[in-house]
Coordinates of C-alpha atoms and ligand atoms in Angstrom, one line a residue:
X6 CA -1.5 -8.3 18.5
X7 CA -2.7 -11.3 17.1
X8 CA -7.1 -10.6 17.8
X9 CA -7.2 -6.9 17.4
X10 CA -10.8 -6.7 16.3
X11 CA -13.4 -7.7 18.6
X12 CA -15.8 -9.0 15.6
X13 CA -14.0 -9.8 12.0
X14 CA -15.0 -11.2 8.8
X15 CA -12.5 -13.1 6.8
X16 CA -11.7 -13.5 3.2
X17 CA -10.8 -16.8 2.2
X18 CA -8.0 -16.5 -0.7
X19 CA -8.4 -18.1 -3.9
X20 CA -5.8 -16.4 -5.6
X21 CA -7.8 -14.3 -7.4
X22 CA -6.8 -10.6 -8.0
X23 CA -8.9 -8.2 -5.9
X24 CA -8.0 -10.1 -2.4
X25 CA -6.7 -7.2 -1.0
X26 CA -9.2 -5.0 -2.3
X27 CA -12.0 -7.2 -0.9
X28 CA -10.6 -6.9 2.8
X29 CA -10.6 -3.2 2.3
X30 CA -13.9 -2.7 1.6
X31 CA -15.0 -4.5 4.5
X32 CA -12.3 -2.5 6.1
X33 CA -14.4 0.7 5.2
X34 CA -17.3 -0.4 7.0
X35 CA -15.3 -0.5 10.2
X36 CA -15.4 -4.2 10.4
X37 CA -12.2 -5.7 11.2
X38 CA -11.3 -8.1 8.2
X39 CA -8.4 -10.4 7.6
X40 CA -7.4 -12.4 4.3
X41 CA -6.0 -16.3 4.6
X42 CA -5.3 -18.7 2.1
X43 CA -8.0 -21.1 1.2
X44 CA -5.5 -23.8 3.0
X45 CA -6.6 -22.8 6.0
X46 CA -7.8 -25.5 8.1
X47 CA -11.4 -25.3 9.0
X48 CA -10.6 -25.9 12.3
X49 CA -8.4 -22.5 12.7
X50 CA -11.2 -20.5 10.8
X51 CA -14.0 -21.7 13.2
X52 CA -11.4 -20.6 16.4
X53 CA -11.2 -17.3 15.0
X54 CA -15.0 -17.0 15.0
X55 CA -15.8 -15.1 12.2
X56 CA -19.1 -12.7 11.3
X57 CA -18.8 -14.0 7.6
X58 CA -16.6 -15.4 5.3
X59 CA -16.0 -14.1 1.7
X60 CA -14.3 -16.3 -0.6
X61 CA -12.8 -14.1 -3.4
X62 CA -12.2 -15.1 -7.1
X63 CA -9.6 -16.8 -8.4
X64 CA -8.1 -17.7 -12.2
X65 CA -8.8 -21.6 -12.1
X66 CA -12.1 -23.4 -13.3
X67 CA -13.5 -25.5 -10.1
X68 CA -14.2 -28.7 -12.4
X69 CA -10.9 -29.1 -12.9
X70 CA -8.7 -31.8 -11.0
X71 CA -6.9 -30.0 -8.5
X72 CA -8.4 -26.6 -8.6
X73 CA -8.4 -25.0 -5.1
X74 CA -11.3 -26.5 -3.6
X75 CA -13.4 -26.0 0.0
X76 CA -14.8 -28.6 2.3
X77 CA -18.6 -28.6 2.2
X78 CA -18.9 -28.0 6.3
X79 CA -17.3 -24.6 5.6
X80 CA -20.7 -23.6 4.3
X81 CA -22.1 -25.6 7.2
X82 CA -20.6 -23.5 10.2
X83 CA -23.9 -21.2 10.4
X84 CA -21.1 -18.2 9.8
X85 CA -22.7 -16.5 6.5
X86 CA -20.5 -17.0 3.3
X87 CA -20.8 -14.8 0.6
X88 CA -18.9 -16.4 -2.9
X89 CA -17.6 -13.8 -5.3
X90 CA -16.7 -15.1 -9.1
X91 CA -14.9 -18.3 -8.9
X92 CA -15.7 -18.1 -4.9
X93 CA -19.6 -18.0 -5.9
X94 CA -19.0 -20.9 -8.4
X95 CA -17.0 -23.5 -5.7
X96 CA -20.1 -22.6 -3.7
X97 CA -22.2 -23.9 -6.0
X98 CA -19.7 -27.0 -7.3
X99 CA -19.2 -27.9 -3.5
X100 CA -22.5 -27.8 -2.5
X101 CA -24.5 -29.7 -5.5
X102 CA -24.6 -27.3 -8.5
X103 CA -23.1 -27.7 -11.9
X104 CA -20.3 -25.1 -12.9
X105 CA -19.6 -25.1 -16.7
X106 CA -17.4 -23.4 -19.3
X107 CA -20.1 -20.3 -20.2
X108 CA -21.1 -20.0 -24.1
X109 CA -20.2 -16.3 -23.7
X110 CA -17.2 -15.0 -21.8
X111 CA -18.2 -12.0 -20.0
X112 CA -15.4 -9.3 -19.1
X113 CA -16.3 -5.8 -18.1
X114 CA -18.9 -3.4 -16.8
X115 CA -21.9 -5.3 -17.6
X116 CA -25.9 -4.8 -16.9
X117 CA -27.2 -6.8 -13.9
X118 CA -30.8 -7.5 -13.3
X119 CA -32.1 -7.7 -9.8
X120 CA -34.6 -10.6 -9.7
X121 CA -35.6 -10.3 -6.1
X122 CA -35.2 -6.9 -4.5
X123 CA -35.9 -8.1 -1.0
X124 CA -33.1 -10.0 -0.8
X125 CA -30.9 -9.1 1.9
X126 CA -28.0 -8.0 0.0
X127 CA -29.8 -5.6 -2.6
X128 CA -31.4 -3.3 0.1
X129 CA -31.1 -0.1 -1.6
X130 CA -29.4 -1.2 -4.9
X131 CA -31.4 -0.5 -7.9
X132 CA -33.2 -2.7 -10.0
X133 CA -30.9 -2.5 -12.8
X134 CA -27.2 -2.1 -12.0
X135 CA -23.9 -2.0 -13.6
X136 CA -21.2 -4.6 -12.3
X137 CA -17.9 -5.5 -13.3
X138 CA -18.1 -9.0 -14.3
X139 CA -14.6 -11.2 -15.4
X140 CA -15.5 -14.7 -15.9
X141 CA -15.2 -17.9 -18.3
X142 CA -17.2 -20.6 -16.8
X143 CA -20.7 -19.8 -15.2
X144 CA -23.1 -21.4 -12.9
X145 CA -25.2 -23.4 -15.8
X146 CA -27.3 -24.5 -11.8
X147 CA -27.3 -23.7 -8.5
X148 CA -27.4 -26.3 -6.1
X149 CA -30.4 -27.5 -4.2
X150 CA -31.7 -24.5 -1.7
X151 CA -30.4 -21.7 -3.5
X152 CA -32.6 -19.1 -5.8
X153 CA -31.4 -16.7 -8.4
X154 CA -32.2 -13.5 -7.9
X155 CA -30.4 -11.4 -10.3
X156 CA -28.9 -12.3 -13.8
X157 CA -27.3 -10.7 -16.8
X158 CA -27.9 -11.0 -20.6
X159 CA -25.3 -14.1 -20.9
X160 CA -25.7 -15.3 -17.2
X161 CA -28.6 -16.4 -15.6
X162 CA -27.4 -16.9 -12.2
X163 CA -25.3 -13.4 -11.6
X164 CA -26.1 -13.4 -8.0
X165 CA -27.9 -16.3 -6.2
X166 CA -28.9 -16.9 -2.7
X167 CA -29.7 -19.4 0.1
X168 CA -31.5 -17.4 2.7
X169 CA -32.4 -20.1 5.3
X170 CA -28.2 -21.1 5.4
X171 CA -26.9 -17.8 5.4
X172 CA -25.3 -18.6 1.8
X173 CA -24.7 -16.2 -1.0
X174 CA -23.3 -16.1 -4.5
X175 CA -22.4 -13.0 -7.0
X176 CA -21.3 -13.7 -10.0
X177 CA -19.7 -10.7 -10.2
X178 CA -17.3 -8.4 -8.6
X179 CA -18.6 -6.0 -5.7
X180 CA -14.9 -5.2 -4.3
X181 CA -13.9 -3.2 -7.9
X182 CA -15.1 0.3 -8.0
X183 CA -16.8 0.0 -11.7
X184 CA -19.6 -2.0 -10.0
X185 CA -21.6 1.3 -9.0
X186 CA -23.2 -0.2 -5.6
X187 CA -21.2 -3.1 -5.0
X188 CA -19.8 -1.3 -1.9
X189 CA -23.4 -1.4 -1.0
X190 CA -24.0 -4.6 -1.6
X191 CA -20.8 -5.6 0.8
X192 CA -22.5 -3.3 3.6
X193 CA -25.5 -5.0 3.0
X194 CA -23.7 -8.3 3.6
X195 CA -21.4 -7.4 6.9
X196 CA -24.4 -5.6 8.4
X197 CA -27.6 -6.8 7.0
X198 CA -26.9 -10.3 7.1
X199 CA -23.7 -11.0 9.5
X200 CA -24.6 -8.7 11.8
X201 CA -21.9 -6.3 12.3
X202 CA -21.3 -3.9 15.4
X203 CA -18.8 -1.6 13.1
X204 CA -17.1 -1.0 15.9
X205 CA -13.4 -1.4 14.1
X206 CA -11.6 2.4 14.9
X207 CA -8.0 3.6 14.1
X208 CA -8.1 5.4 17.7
X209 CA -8.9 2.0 19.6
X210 CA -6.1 0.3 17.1
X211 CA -3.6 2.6 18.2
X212 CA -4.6 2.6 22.1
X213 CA -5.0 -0.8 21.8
X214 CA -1.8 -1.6 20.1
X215 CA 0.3 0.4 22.7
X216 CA -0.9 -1.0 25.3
X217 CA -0.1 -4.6 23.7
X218 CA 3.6 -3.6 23.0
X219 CA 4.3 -2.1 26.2
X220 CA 3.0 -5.8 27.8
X221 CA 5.1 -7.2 25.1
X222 CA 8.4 -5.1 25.7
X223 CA 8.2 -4.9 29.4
X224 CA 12.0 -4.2 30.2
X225 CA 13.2 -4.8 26.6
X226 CA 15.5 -2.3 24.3
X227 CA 13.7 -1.7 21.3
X228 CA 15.7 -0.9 18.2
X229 CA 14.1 0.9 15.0
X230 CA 15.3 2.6 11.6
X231 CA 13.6 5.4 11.2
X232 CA 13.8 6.8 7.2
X233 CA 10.9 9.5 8.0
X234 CA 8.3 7.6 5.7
X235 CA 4.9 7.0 7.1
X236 CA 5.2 3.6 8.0
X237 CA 8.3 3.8 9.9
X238 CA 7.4 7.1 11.5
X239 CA 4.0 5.8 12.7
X240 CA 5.6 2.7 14.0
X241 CA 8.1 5.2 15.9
X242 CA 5.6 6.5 17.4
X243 CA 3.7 4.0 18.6
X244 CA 6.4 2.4 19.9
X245 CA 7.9 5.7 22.1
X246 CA 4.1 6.0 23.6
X247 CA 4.0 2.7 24.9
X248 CA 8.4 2.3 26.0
X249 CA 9.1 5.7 25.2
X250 CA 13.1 5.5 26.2
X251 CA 13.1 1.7 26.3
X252 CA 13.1 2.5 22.3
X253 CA 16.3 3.7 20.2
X254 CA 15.5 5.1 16.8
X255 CA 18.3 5.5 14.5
X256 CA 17.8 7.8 11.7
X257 CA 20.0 7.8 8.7
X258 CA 21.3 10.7 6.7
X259 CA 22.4 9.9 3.8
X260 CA 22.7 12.8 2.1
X261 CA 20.3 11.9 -0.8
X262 CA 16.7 13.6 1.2
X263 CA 15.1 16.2 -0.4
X264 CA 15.0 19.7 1.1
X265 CA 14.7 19.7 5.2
X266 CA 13.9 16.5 5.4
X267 CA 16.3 15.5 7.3
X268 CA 15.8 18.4 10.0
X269 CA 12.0 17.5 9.8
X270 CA 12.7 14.5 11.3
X271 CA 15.0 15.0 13.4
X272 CA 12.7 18.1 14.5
X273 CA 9.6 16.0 15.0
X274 CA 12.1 12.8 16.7
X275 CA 14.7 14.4 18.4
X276 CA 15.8 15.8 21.4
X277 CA 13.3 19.0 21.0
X278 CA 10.7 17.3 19.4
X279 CA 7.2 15.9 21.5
X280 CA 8.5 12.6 21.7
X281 CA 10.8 11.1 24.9
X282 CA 12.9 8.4 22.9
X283 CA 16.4 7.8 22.3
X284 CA 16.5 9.5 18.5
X285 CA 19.9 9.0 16.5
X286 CA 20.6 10.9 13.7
X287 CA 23.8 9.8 12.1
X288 CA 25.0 12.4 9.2
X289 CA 26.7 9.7 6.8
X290 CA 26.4 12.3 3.4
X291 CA 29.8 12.1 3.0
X292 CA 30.4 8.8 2.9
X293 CA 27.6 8.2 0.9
X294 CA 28.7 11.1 -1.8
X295 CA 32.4 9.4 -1.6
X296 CA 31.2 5.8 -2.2
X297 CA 29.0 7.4 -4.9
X298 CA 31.4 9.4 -6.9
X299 CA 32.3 8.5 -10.0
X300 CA 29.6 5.9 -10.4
X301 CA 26.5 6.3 -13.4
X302 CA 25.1 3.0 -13.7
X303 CA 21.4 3.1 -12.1
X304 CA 21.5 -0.1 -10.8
X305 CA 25.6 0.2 -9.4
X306 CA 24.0 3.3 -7.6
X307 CA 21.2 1.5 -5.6
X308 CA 23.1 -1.0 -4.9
X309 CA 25.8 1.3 -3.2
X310 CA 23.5 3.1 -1.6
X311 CA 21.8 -0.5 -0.2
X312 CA 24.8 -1.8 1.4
X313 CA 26.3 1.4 2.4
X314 CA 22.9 1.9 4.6
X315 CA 23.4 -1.6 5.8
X316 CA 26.9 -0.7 7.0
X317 CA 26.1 2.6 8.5
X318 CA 22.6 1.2 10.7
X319 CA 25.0 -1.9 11.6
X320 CA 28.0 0.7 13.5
X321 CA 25.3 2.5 15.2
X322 CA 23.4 -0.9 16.1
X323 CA 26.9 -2.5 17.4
X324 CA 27.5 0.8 19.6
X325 CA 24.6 0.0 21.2
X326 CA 24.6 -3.2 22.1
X327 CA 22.4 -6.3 22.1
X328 CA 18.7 -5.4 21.7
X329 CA 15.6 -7.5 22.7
X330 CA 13.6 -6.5 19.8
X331 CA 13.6 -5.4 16.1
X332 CA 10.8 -2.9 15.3
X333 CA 9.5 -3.1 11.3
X334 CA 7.0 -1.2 10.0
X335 CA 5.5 -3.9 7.7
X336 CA 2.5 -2.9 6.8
X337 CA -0.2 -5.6 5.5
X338 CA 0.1 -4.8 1.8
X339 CA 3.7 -6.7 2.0
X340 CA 2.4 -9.5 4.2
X341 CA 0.2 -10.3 1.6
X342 CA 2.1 -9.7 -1.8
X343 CA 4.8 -11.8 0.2
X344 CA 2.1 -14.7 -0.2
X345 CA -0.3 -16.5 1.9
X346 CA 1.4 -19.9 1.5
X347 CA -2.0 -20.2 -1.1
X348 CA -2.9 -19.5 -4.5
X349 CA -2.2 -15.9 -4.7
X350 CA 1.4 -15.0 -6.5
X351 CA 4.1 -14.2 -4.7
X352 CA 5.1 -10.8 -5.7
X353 CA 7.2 -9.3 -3.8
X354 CA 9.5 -11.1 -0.8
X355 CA 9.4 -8.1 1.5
X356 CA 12.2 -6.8 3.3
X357 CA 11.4 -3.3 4.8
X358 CA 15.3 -2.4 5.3
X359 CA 17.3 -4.8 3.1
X360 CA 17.8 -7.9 5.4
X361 CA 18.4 -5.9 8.8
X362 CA 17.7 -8.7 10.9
X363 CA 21.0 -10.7 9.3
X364 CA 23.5 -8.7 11.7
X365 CA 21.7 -6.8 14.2
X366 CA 21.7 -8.9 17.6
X367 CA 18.3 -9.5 18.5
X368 CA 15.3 -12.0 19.7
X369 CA 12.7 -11.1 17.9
X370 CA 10.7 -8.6 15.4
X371 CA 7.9 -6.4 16.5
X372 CA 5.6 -4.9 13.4
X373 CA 3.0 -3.3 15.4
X374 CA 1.2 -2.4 11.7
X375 CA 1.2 -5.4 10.0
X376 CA -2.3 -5.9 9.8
X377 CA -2.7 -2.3 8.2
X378 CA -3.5 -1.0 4.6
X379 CA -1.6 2.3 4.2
X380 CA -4.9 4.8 4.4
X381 CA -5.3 2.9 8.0
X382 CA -2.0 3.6 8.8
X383 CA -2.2 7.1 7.7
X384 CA -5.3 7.8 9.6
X385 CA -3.4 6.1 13.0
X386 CA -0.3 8.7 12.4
X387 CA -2.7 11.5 12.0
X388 CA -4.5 10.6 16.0
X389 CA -1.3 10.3 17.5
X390 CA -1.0 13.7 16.5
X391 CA 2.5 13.2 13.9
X392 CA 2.8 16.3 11.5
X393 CA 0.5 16.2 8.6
X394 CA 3.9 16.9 6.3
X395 CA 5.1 13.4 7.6
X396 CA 1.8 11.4 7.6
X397 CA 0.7 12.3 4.4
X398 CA 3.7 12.4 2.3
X399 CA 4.0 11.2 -0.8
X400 CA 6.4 7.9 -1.8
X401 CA 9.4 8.5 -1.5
X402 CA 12.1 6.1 -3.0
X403 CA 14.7 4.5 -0.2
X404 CA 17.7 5.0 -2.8
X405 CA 16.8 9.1 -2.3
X406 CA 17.4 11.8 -4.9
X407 CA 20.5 9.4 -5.7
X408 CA 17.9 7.8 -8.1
X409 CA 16.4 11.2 -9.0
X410 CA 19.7 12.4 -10.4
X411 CA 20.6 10.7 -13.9
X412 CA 24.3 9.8 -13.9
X413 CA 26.9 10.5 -11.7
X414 CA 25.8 11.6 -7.8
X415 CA 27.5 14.7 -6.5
X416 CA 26.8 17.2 -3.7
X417 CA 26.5 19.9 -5.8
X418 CA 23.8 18.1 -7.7
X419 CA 22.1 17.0 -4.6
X420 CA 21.8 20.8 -4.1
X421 CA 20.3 21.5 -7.5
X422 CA 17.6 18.8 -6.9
X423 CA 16.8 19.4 -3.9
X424 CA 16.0 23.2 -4.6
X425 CA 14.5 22.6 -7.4
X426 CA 11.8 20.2 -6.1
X427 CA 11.4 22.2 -3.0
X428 CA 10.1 25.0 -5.6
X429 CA 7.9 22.6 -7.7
X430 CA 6.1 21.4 -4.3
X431 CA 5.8 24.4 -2.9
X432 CA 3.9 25.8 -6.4
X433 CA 1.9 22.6 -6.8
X434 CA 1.2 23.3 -2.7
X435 CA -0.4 26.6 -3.6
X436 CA -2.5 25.5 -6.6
X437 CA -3.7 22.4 -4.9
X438 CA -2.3 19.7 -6.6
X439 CA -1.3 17.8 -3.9
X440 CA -4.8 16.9 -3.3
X441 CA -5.3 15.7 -6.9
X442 CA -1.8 14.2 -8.5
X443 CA -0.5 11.0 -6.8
X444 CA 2.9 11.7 -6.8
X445 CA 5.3 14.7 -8.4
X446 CA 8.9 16.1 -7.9
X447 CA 11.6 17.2 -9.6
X448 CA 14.8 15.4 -11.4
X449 CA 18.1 16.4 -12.5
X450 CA 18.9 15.4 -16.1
X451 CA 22.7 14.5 -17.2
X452 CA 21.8 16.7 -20.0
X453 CA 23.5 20.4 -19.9
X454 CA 22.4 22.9 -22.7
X455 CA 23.1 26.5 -24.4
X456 CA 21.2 29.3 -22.6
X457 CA 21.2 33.2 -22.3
X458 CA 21.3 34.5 -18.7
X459 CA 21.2 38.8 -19.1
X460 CA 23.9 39.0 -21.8
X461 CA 25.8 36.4 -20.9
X462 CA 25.8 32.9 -22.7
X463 CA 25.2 29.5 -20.1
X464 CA 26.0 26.2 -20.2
X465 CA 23.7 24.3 -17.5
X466 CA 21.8 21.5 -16.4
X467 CA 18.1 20.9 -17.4
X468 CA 15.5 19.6 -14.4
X469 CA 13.2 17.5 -15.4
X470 CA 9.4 17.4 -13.8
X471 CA 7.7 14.4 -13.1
X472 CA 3.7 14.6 -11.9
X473 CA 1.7 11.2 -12.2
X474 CA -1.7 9.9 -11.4
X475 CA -1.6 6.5 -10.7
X476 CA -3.9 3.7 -8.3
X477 CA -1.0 0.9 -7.9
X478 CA 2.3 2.6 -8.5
X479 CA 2.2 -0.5 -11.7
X480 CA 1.1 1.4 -14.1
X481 CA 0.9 5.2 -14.3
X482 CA -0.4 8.5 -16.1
X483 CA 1.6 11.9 -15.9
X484 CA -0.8 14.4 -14.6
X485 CA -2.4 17.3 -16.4
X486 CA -0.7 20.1 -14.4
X487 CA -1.6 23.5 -15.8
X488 CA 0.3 25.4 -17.9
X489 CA -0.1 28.4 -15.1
X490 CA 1.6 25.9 -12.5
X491 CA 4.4 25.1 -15.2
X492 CA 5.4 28.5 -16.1
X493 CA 5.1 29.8 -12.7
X494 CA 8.1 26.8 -11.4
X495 CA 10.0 27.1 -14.7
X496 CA 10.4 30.0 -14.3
X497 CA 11.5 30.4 -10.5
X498 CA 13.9 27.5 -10.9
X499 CA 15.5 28.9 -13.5
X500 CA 15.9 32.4 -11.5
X501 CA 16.7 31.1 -8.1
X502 CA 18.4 27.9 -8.9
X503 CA 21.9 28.4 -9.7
X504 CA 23.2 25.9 -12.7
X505 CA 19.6 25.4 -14.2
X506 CA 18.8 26.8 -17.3
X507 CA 15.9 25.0 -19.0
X508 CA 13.1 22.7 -17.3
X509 CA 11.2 19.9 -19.2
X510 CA 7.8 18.6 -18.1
X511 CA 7.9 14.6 -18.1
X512 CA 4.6 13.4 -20.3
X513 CA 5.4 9.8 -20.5
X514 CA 3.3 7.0 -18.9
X515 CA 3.9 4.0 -16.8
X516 CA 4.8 2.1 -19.0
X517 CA 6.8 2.1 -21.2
X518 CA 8.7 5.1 -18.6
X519 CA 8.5 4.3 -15.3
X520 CA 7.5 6.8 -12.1
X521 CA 11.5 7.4 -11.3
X522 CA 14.2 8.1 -14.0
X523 CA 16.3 5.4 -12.4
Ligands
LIG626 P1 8.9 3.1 -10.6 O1 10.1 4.1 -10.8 O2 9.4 1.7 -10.5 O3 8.3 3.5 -9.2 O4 7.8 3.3 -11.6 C1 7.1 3.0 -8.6 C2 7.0 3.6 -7.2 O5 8.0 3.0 -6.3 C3 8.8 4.0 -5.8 N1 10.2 3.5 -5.9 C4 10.9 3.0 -4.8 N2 10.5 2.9 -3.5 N3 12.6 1.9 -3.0 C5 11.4 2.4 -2.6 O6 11.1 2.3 -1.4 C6 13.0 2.0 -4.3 O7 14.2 1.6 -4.6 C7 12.1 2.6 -5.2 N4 12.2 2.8 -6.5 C8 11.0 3.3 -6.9 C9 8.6 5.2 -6.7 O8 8.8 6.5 -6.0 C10 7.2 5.1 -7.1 O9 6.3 5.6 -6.1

């Protein structure tokens, strides 16, 4: 699964924010792209024979001893290079210019002037444009070849080119949306000047990638936990088209899904559903609510919940046996934030299920998505026909409405959640916020309060809503849900859930709250 595009154009890391962004807007033009640190040896980037290389920004200053640094031949290859920010600066540095600290800093959405509108890369583009620009030093001169042809108020070489060699240089940022036609101006670049087919399509990935697993697996045993998110789901999927019951997928209960869920995907997995695989459903809520009860510190919770999962997959895994492989559905997000061995932080060490591969007998790990951005793998679950409700679902936290419920977990509170979100989503359903919020459901508060109920005086729990917009899942803004939609769930969960007798709407952003209560 190694060369899954037939043409590719790679982004050179050089630690600089945007990487993945950068890759996904190549991605959008069809073109099959792929981000490696700027370690790489030349020699591996000339085997993988690139359309065009982009080298991203990066927070260092290229003057600097020991900044991350390129060998002059990899603007030599004939393979067009385009350098963004501190990319477009080691271009210059590397090949001859001078790169200084610039008298003005420039950060933000800033006016660009196109000097030469025939250049390659501003086909289309207008003669003024905004771009988002985030820089210190500057190009004070490009090197020997190169021309400028567009510039800003406080930088003269914005954008630069060297026709003849294939070579380009922006100053700024294409990759971020707040430059209006930089997604132009990257078109123009893997089309106009390296040449693109665009023939990079989720339906050949996933045809592709089945037929590459079922040469892989041959005669294996597959294992796979299945939690019902997308990723897992899709690599499920994948995997039962190409071994169908070569693959076991076991499938977790514990207790802590929200409404149906667990009957959703046993329904679309099991025995009855369209798929020929061995499915294992294992209904652990008990032990889960046992190991749970009496417990009200957040972090005591997920941490039961963890290990307890661990314990549960192992039995089922022992039952059946050794297995050849270990299916993951890593998707490439965590490849990268689990670093390139370069520049770029290491923000997360990924582990899809909490250190599986530790106990479970095995010889090695299949992740048929790993080179995948979520909206790709998405848009693969969606052609091999897997239920829209599944593919398109929102995040859904591992630790389950255990996290969702403030304080001590029991079944009976389980219940309360889960019917009260099942309302909320079902009202936000009919006004059509789920095609505008990012993420929304329902929490039970620890906090129980004086009502009136007909003549008679309560004494129940309040739900909290939570509905946020947000691009990263970092930071976050609650959604403006209108008060129609509000009144409308207040008041059926309040009617037809039993215990409930108030519901608060959540305004707080990320941060200083975060998206979960827990
Ligand atoms: P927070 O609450 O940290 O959530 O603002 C950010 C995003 O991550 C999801 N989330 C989790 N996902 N395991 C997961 O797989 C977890 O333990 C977990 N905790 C939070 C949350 O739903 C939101 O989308």
């Amino acid at each position: 699964m190694e060369n899954i595009g037939s043409e590719k154009v790679i982004v050179i890391d050089f630690g600089g924010q945007y990487n993945q962004l950068v890759a996904r807007r190549v991605r959008e033009c069809n073109v099959y792209c792929e981000i490696y640190s700027y370690k790489t040896p030349l020699e591996d980037i000339r085997k993988m024979n690139p359309k065009g290389i982009i080298l991203t920004g990066g927070p260092n200053s290229v003057y600097e001893a020991g900044a991350p640094t390129a060998t002059p031949d990899l603007f030599h290859m004939g393979i067009p290079v385009l350098g963004l920010c501190y990319g477009a600066q080691l271009m210059m540095h590397v090949l001859g210019g001078k790169v200084e600290k610039a008298p003005e800093r420039e950060y933000g959405k800033t006016k660009v002037c196109i000097d030469k509108p025939a250049s390659r890369l501003f086909t289309g583009v207008d003669s003024k444009t905004v771009c988002w620009m985030s820089h210190n030093d500057y190009i004070s001169r490009v090197a020997e070849g190169f021309e400028i042809i567009a510039h800003t108020a406080n930088c003269p070489a914005a954008a630069a080119e060297n026709e003849g060699q294939q070579l380009y240089a922006f100053q700024f940022h294409p990759e971020v949306l707040h430059t209006v036609q930089g997604k132009l101006m990257l078109h123009n670049f893997v089309f106009g000047v390296c040449g693109c087919a665009g023939d990079w399509k989720m339906e050949d990935f996933a045809e592709k990638t089945i037929r590459e697993l079922r040469e892989k697996i041959g005669d294996g045993k597959v294992l796979c936990a299945l939690s019902g998110g997308v990723d897992s789901s899709v690599c499920a999927v994948l995997l039962s088209k190409a071994v169908g019951k070569k693959l076991t997928c076991v499938f977790v209960d514990h207790g802590l899904l929200r409404k149906d869920e667990g009957d959703l995907v046993s329904g679309v997995f099991g025995p009855d559903g369209p798929y020929d695989l061995n499915f294992i459903r294992v209904n652990a809520q008990e032990r889960f609510y046992k190991k749970l009860a009496g417990v009200t510190e957040p972090e005591k919770k997920r941490k039961i919940i963890g290990e307890e999962f661990i314990r549960v997959f192992e039995e089922e895994s022992k039952k059946i046996g050794k297995v050849d492989f270990l299916a993951q559905g890593t998707i490439y997000p965590d490849v990268v934030e689990s670093g390139l061995g370069g520049e770029s932080a290491t923000i997360k060490s990924h582990h899809n299920v909490g250190g599986l591969p530790d106990f479970v007998d095995f010889k090695e790990i299949v992740e048929p998505l790993r080179n995948l951005f979520k909206d790709e793998v998405r848009k693969v679950g969606l052609h091999l026909g897997i239920p829209e409700a599944l593919v398109m679902r929102q995040p859904f936290p591992g630790p389950g409405l255990g996290i969702r419920i403030i304080g001590e977990v029991t079944p009976e509170k389980v219940r309360i959640v889960q019917e009260a979100d099942a309302i909320y989503r079902e009202e936000m359903d009919k006004a059509g916020m789920n095609k505008t919020v990012g993420q929304y459901f329902a929490a039970l508060t620890n906090m129980r309060s004086v009502g009136v109920m007909g003549d008679e005086r309560t004494y129940d729990y309040a739900i909290a809503l939570r509905a946020v917009n947000t691009v990263d899942f970092m930071t976050a803004d609650a959604a403006e849900v209108p008060y129609e939609v509000l009144k409308t769930v207040t008041s059926r969960i309040v009617n037809e859930v039993s215990h409930v007798n108030r519901v608060f709407y959540d305004v707080t952003s990320k941060p200083p709250g975060t998206i979960e209560f827990e």
